[in-house]
mmCIF file of N, CA and C in Angstrom:
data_model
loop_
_atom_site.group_PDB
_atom_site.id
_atom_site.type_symbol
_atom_site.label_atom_id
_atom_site.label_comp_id
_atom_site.label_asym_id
_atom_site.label_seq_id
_atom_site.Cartn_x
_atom_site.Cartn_y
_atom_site.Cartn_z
ATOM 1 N N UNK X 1 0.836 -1.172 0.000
ATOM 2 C CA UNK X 1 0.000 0.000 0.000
ATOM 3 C C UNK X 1 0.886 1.243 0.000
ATOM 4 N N UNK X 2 0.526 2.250 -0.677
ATOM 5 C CA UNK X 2 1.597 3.196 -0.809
ATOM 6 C C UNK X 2 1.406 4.122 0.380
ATOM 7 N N UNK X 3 2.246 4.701 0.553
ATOM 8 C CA UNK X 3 2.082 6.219 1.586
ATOM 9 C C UNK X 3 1.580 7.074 1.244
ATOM 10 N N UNK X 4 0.717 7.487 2.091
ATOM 11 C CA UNK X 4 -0.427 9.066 1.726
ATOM 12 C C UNK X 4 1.020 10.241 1.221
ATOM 13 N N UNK X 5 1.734 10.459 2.000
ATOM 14 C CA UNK X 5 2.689 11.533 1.588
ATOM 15 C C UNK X 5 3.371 11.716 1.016
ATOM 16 N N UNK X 6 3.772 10.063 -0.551
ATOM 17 C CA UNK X 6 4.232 9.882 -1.220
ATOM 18 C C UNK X 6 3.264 10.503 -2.359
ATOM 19 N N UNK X 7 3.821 11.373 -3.402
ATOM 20 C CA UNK X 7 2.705 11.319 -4.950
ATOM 21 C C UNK X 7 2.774 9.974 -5.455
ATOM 22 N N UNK X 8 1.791 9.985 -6.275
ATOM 23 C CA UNK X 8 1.870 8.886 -7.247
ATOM 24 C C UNK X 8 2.778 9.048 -8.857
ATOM 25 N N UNK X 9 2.767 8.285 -9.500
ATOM 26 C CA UNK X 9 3.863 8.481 -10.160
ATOM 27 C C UNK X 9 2.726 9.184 -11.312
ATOM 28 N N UNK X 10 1.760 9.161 -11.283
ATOM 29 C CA UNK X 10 0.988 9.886 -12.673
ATOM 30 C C UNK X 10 1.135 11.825 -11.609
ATOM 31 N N UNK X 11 1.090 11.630 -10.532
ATOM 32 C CA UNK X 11 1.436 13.597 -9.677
ATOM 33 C C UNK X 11 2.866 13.862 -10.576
ATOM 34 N N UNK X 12 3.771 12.573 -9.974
ATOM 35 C CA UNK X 12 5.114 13.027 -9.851
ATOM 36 C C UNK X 12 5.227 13.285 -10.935
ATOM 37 N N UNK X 13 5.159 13.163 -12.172
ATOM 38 C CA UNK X 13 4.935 13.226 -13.360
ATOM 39 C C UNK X 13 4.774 14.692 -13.916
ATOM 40 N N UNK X 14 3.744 15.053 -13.342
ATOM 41 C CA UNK X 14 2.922 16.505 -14.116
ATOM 42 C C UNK X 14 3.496 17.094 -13.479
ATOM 43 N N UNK X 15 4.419 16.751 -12.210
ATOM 44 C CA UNK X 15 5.127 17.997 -11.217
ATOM 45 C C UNK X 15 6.207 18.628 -12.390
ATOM 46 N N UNK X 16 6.581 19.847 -11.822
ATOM 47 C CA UNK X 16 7.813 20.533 -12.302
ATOM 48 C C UNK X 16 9.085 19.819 -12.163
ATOM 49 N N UNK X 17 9.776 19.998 -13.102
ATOM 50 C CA UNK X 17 10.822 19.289 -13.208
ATOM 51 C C UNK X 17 12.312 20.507 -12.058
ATOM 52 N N UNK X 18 13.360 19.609 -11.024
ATOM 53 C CA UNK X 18 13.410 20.222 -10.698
ATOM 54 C C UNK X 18 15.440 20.040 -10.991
ATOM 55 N N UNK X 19 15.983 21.041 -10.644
ATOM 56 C CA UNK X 19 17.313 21.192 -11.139
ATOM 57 C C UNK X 19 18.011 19.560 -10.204
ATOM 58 N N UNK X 20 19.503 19.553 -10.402
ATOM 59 C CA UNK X 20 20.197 18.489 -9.807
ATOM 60 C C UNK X 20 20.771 19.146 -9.061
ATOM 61 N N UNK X 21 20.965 20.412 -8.429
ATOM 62 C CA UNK X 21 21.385 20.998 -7.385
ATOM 63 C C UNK X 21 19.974 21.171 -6.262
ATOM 64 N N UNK X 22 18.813 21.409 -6.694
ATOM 65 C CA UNK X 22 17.683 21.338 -5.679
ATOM 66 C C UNK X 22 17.608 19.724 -5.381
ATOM 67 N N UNK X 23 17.770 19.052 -6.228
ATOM 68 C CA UNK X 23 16.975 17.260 -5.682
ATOM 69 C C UNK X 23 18.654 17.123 -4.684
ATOM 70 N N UNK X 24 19.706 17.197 -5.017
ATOM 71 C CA UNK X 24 20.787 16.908 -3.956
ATOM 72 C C UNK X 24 20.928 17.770 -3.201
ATOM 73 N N UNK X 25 20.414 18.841 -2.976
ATOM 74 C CA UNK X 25 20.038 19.357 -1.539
ATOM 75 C C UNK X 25 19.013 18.943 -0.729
ATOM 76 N N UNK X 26 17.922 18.109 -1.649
ATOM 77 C CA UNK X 26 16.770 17.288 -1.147
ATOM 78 C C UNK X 26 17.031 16.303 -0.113
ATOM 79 N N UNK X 27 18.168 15.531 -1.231
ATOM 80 C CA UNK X 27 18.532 14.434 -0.268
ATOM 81 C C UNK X 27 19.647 14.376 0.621
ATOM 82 N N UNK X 28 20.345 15.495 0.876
ATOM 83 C CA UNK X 28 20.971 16.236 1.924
ATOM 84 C C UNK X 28 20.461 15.837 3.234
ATOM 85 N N UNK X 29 19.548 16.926 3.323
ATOM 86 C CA UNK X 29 18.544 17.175 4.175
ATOM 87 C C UNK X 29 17.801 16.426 4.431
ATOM 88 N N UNK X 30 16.965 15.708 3.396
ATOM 89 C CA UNK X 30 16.117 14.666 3.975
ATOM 90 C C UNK X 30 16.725 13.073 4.427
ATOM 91 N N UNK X 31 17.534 13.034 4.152
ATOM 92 C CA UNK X 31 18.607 12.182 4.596
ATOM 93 C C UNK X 31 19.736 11.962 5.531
ATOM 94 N N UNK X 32 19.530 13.602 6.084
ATOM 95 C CA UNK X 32 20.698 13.558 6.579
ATOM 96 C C UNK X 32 22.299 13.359 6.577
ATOM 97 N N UNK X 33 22.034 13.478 5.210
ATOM 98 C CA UNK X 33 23.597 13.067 4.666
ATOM 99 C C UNK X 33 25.024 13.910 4.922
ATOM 100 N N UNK X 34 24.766 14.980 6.237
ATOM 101 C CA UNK X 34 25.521 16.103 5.668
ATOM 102 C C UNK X 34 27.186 16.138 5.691
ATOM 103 N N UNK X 35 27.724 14.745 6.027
ATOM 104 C CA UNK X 35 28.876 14.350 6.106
ATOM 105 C C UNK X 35 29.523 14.129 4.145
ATOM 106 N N UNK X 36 28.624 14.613 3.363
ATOM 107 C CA UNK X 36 28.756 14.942 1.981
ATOM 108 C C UNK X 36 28.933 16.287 1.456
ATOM 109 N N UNK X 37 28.656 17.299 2.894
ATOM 110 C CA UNK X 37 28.805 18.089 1.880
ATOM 111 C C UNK X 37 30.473 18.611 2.208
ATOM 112 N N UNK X 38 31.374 18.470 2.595
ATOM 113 C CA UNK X 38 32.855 19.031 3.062
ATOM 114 C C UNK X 38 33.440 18.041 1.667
ATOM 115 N N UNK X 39 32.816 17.247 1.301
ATOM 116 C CA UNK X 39 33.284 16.296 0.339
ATOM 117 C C UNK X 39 32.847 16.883 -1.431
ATOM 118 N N UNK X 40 31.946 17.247 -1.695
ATOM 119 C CA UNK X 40 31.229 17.995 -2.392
ATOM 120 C C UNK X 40 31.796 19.372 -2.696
ATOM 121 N N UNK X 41 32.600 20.003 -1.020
ATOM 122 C CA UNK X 41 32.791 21.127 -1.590
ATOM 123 C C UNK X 41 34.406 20.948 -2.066
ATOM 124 N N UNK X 42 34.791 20.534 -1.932
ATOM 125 C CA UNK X 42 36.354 19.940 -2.157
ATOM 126 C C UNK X 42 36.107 19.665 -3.392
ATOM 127 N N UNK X 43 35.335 18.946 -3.872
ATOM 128 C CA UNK X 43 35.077 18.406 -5.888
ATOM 129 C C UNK X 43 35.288 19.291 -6.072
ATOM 130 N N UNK X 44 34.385 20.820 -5.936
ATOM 131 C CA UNK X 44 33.954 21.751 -6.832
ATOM 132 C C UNK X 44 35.416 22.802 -6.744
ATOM 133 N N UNK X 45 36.232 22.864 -5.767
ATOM 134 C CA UNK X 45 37.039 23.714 -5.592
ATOM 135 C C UNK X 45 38.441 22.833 -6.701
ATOM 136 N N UNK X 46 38.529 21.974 -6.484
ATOM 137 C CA UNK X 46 39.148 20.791 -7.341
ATOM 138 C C UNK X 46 39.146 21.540 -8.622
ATOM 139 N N UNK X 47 37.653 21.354 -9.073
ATOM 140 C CA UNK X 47 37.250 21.065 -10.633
ATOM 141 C C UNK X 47 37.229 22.928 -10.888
ATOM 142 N N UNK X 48 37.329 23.442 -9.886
ATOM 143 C CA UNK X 48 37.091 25.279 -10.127
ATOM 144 C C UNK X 48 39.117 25.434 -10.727
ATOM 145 N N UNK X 49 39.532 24.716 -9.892
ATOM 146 C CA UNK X 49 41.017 24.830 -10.005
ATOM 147 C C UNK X 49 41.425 24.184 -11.582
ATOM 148 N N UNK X 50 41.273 23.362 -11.945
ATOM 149 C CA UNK X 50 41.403 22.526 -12.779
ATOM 150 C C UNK X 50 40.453 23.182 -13.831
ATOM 151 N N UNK X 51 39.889 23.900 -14.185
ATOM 152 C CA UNK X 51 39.393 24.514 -15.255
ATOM 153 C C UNK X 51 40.226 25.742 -15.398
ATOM 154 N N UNK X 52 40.553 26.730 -14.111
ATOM 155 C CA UNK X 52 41.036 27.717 -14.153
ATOM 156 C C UNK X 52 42.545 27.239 -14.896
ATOM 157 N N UNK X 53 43.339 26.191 -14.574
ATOM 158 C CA UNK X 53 44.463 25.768 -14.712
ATOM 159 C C UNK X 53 45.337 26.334 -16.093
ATOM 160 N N UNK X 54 43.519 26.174 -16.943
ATOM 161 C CA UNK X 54 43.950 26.030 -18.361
ATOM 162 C C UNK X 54 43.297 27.239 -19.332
ATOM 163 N N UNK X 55 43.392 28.114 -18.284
ATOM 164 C CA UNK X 55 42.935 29.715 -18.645
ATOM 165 C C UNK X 55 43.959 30.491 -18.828
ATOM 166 N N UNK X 56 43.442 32.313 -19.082
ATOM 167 C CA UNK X 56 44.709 32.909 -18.514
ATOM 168 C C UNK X 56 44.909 33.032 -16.893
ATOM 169 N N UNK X 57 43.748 32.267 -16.529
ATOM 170 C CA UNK X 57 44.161 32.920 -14.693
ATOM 171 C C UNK X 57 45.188 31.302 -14.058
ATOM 172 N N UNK X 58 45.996 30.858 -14.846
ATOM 173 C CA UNK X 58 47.025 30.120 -14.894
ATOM 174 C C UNK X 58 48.144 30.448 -14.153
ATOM 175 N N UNK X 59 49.002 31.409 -14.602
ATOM 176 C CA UNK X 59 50.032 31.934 -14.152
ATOM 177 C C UNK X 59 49.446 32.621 -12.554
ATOM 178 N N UNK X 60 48.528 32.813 -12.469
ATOM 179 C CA UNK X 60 48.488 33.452 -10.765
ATOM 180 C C UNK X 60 47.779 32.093 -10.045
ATOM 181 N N UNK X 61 47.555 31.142 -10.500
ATOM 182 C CA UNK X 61 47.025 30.065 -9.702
ATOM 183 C C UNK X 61 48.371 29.710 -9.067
ATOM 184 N N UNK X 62 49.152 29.144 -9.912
ATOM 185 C CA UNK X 62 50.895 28.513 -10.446
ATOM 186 C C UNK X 62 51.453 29.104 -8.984
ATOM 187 N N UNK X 63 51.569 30.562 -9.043
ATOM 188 C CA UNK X 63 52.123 31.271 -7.850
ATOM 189 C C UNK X 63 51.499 31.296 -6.733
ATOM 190 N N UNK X 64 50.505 30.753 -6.446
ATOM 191 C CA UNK X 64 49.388 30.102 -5.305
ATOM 192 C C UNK X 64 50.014 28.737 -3.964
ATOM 193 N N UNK X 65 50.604 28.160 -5.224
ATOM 194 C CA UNK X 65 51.375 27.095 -4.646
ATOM 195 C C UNK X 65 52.662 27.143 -4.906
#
């Protein structure tokens, strides 16, 4: 029997579609997961570095380290 507070999949359906930064803050929170996000923010600083790498903001990253 399903849960009243679950939609059904013909709701979930017609609902708005929602970004992949709102549904993984969804399940953050509703999960309790938040030992993901120090991990999460480390990717993005990673992948912020590693794009910049191969810019002109190269040479002042370089002198960073």
């Amino acid at each position: 029997m399903p849960d009243d507070t679950e939609p059904s999949f013909a709701e979930a359906s017609r609902q708005e579609q929602r970004g992949m930064i709102a549904e993984f803050w969804d399940f953050i929170r509703h999960n309790k997961k938040w030992w993901l996000t120090p991990i999460i923010i480390v990717l993005l600083l990673v992948s912020a570095l590693i794009l910049l790498g191969g810019s002109g903001a190269a040479p002042f990253i370089y002198s960073l380290f």
